PDB file of C-alpha atoms in Angstrom:
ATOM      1  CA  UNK A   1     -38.510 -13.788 -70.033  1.00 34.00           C
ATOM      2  CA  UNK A   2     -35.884 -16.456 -68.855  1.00 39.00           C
ATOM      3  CA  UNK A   3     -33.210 -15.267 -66.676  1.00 51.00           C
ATOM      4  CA  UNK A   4     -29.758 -17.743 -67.186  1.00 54.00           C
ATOM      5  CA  UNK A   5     -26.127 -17.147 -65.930  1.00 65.00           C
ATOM      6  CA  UNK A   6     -23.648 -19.933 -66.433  1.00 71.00           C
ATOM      7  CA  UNK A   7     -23.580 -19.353 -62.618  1.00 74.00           C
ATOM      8  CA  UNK A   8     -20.866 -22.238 -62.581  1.00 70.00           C
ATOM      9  CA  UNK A   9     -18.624 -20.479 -65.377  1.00 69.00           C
ATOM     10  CA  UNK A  10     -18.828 -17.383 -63.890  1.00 73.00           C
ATOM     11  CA  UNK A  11     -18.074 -18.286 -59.900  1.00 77.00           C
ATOM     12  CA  UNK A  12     -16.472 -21.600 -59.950  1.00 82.00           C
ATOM     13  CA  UNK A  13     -14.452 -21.156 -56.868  1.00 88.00           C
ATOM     14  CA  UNK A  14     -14.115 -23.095 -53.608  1.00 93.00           C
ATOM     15  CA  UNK A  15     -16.418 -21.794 -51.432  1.00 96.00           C
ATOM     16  CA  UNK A  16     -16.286 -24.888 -48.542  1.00 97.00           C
ATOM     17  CA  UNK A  17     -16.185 -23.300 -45.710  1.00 98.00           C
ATOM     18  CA  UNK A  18     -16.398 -19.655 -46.354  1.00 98.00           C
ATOM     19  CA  UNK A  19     -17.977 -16.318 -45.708  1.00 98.00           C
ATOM     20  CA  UNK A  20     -18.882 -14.910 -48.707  1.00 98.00           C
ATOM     21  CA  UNK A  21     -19.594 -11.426 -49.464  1.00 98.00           C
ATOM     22  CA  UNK A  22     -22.754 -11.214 -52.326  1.00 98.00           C
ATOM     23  CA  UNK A  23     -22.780  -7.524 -53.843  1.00 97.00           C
ATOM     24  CA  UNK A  24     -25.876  -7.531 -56.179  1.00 93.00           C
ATOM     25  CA  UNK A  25     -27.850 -10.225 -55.661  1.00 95.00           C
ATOM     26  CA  UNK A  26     -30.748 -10.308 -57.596  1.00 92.00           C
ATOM     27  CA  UNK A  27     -33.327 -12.742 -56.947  1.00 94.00           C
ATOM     28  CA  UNK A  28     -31.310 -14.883 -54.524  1.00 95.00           C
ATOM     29  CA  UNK A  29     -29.820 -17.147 -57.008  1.00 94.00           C
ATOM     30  CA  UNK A  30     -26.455 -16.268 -56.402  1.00 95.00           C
ATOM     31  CA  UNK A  31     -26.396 -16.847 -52.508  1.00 97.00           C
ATOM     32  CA  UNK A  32     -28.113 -19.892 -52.861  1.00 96.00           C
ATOM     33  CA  UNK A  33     -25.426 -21.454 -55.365  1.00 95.00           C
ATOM     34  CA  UNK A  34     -22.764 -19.935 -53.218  1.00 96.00           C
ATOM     35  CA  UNK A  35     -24.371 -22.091 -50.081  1.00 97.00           C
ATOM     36  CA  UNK A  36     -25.303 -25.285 -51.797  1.00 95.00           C
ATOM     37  CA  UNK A  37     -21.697 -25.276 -52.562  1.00 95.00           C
ATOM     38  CA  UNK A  38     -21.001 -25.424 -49.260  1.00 97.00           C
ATOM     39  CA  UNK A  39     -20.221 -21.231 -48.025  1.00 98.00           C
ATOM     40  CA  UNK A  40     -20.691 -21.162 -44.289  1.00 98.00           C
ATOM     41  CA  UNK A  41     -22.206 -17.860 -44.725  1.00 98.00           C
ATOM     42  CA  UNK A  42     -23.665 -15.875 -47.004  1.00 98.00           C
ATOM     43  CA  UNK A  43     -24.027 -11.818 -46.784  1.00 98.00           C
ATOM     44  CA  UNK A  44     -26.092 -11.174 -49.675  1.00 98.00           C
ATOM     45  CA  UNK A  45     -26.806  -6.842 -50.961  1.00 97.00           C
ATOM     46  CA  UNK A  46     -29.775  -6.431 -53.033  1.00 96.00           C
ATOM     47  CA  UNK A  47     -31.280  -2.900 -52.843  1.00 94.00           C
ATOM     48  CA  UNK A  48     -34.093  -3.752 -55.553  1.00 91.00           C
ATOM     49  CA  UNK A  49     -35.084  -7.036 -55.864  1.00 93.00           C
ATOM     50  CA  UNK A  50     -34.565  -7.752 -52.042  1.00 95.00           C
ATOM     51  CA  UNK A  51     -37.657  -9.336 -51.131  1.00 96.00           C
ATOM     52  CA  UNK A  52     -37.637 -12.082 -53.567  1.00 96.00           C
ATOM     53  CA  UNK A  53     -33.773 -12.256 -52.532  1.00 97.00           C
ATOM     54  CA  UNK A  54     -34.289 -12.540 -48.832  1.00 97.00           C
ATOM     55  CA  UNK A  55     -37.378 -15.086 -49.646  1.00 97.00           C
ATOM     56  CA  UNK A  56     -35.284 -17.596 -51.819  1.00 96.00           C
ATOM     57  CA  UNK A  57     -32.141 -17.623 -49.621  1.00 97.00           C
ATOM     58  CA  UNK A  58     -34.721 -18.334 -46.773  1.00 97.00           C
ATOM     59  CA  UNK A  59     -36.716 -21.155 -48.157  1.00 97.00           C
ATOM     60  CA  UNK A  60     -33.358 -22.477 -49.171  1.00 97.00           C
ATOM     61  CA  UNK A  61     -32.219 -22.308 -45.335  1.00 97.00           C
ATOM     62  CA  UNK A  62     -28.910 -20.605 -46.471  1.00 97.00           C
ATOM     63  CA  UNK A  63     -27.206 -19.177 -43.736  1.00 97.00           C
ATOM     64  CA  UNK A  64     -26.622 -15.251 -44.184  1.00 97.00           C
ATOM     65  CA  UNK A  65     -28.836 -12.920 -44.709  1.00 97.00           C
ATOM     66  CA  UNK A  66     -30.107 -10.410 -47.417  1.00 98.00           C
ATOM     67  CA  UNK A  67     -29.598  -6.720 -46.930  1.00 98.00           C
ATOM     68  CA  UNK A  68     -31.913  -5.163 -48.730  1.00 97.00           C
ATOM     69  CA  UNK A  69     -29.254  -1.912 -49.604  1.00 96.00           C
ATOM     70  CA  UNK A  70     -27.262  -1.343 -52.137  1.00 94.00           C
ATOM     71  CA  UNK A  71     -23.551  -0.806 -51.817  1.00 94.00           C
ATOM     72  CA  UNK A  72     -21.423   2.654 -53.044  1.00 91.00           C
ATOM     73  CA  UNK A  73     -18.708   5.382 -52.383  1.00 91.00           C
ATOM     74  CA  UNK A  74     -21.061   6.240 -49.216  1.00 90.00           C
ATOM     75  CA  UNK A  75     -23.422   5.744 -46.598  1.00 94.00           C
ATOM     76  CA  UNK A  76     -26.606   7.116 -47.520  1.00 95.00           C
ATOM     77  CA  UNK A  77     -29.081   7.453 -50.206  1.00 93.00           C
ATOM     78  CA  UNK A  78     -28.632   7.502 -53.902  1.00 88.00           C
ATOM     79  CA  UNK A  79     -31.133   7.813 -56.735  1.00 86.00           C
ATOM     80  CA  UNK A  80     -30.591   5.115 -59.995  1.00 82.00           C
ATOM     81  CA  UNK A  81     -32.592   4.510 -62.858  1.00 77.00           C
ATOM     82  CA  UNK A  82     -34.022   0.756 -63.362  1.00 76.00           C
ATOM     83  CA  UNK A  83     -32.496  -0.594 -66.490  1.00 65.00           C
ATOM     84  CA  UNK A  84     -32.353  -4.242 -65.781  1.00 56.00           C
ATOM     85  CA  UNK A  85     -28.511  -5.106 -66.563  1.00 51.00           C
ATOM     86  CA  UNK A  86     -27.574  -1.344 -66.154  1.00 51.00           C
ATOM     87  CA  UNK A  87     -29.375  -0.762 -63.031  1.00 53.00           C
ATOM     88  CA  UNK A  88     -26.761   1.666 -60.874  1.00 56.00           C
ATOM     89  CA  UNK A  89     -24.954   2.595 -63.954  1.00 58.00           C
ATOM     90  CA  UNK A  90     -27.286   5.859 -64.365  1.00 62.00           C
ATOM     91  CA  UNK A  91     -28.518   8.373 -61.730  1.00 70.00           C
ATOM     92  CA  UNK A  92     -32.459   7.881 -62.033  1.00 76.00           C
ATOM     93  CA  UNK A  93     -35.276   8.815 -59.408  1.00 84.00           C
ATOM     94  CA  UNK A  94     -35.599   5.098 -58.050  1.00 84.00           C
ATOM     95  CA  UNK A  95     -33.606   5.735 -54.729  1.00 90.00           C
ATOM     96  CA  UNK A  96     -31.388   3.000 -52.729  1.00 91.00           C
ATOM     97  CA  UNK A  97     -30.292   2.886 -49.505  1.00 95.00           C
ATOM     98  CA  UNK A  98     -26.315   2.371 -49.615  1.00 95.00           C
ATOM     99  CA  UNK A  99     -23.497   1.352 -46.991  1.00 96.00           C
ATOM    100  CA  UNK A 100     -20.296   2.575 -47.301  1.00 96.00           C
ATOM    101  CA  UNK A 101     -17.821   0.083 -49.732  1.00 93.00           C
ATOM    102  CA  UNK A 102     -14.949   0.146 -47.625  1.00 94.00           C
ATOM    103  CA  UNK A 103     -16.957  -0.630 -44.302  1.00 96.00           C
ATOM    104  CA  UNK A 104     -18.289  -3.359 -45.897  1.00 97.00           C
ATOM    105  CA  UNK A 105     -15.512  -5.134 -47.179  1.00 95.00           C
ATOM    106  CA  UNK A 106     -13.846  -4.078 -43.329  1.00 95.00           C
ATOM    107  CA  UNK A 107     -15.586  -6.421 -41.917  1.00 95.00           C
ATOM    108  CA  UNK A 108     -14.198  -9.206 -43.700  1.00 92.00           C
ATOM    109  CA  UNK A 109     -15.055 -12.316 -46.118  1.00 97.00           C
ATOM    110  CA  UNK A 110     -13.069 -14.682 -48.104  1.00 98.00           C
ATOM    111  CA  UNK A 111     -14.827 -14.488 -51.141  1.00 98.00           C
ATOM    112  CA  UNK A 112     -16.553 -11.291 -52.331  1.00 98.00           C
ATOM    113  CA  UNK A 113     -18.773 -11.411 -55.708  1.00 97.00           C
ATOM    114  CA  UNK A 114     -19.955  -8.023 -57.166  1.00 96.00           C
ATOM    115  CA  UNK A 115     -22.273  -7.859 -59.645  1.00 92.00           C
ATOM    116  CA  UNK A 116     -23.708  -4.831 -58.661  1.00 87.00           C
ATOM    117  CA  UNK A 117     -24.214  -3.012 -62.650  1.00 82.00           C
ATOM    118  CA  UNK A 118     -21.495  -0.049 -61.661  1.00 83.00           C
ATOM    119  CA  UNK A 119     -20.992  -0.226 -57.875  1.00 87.00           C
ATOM    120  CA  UNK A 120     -17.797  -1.892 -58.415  1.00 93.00           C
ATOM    121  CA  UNK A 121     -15.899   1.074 -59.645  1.00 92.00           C
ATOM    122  CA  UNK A 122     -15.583   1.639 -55.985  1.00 92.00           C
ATOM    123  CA  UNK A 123     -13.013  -0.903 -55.877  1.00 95.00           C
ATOM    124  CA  UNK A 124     -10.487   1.381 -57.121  1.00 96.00           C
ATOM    125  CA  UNK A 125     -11.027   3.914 -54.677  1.00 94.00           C
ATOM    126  CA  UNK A 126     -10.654   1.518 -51.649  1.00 95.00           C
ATOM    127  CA  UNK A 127      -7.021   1.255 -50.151  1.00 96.00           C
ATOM    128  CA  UNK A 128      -5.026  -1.922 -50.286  1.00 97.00           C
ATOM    129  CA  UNK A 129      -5.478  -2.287 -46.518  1.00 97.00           C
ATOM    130  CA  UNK A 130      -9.391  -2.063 -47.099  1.00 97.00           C
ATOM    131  CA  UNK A 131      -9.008  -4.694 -50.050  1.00 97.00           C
ATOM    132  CA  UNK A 132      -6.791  -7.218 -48.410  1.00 97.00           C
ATOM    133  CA  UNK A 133      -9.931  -7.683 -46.233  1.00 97.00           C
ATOM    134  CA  UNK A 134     -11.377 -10.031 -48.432  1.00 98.00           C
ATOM    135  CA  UNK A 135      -9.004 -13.059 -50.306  1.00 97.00           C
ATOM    136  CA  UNK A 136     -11.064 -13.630 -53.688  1.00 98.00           C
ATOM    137  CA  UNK A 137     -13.046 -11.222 -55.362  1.00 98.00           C
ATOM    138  CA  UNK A 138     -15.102 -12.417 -58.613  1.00 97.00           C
ATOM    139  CA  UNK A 139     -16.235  -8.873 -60.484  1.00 97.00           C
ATOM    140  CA  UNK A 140     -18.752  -8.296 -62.855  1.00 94.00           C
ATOM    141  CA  UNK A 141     -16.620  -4.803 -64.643  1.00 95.00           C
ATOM    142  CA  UNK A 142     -18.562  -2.381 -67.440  1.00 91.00           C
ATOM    143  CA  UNK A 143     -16.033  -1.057 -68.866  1.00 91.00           C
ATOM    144  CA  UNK A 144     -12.694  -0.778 -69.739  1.00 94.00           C
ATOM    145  CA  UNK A 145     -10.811  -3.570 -67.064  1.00 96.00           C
ATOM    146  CA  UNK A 146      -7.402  -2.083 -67.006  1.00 96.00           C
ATOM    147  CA  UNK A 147      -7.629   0.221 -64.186  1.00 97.00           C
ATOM    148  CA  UNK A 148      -9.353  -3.030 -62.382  1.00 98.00           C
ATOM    149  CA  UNK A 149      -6.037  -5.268 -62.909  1.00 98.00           C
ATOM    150  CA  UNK A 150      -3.867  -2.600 -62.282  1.00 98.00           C
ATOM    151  CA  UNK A 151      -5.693  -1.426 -59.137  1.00 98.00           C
ATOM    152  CA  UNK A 152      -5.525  -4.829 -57.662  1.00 98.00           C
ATOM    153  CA  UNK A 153      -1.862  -5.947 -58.781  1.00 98.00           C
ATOM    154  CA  UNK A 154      -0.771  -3.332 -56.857  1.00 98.00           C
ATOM    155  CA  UNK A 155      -2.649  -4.502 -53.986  1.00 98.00           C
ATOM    156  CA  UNK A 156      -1.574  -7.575 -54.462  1.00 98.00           C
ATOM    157  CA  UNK A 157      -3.724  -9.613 -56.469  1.00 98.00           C
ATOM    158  CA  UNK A 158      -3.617 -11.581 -59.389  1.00 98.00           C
ATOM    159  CA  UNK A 159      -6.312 -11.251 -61.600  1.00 97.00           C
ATOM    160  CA  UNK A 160      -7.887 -13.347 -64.937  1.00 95.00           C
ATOM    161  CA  UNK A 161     -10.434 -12.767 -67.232  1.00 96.00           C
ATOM    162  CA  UNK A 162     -13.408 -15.494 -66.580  1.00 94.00           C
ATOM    163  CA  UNK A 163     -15.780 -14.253 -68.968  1.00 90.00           C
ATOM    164  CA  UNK A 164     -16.546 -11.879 -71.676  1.00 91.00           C
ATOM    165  CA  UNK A 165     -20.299 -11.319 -71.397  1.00 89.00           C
ATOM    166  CA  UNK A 166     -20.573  -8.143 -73.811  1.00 85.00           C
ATOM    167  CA  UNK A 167     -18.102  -6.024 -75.292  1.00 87.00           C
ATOM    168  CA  UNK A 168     -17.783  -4.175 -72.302  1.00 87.00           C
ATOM    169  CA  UNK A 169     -18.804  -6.296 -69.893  1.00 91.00           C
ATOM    170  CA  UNK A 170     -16.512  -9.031 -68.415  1.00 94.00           C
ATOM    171  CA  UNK A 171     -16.366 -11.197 -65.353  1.00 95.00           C
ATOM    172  CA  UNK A 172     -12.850 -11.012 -63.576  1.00 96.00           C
ATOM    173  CA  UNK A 173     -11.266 -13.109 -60.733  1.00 97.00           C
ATOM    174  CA  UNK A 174      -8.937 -11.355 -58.048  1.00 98.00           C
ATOM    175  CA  UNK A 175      -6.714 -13.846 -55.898  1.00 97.00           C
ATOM    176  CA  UNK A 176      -4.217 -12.739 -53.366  1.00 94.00           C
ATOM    177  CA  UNK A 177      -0.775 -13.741 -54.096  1.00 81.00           C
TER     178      UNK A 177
END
């Protein structure tokens, strides 16, 4: 099986310079673009394929690290069913470690990518204050993306489609006005 994003589609931001927040992971491919594209720092979340993520983003000397939890409403435990793209869309018996959304994003980045297959519904639970923690967020949304651009106009971002992936499954990008 061959595994291709149009990683430079989907995240083509300025990232000189920056700590960037990497919710979902996978393999490591995404914190190593983000760092050969010159991020200062990379904190990567990758509750299932975290070894391979923590080995590629260290043979590729990226500065960061890989967390190998998953990120949700809570700190804790929660049980998701492997589904490859829809992993953490469905309760299953594979269980994750989490961290709490909003602590996350508390402590601050100025890019945050989440492509986390349902974790970013959290986003509209967070308050503004949480939110304005971070200055660009690129999301990976299943589902309907209204709520999404609402949500974050009234925080006080702008937000454009990037990418239609699947009929339900687009890639957005958040600025702060």
């Amino acid at each position: 099986m061959l595994l291709y994003e149009d990683l430079t589609t989907m995240y083509d931001i300025n990232v000189k310079n920056r700590d960037v927040l990497d919710i979902g992971a996978f393999i490591g491919d995404t914190p190593v673009w983000f760092y050969k594209r010159g991020a200062r720092r990379v904190t990567a979340y990758e509750p299932v394929y975290y070894d391979i993520c923590r080995r590629n983003m260290e043979v590729n000397n990226v500065t960061g690290e890989c967390i190998g939890k998953g990120v949700w409403g809570w700190q804790g435990r929660v049980g998701v069913t492997l589904m490859g793209t829809l992993t953490g869309d469905r309760p299953g018996d594979f269980p994750i470690e989490v961290e709490d959304f909003a602590e996350v994003l508390s402590r601050g980045y100025d890019v945050a990518k989440l492509d986390c297959e349902g974790c970013e519904w959290w986003l509209l639970t967070a308050p503004c204050a949480v939110l304005k923690n971070v200055d660009i967020y690129i999301v990976e949304i299943h589902g309907s993306i209204l709520p999404f651009m609402d949500k974050m106009r009234s925080c006080g971002y702008e937000g454009h489609v990037v990418k239609k992936l699947k009929e339900y499954v687009t890639v957005m990008r958040f600025n702060r006005d």
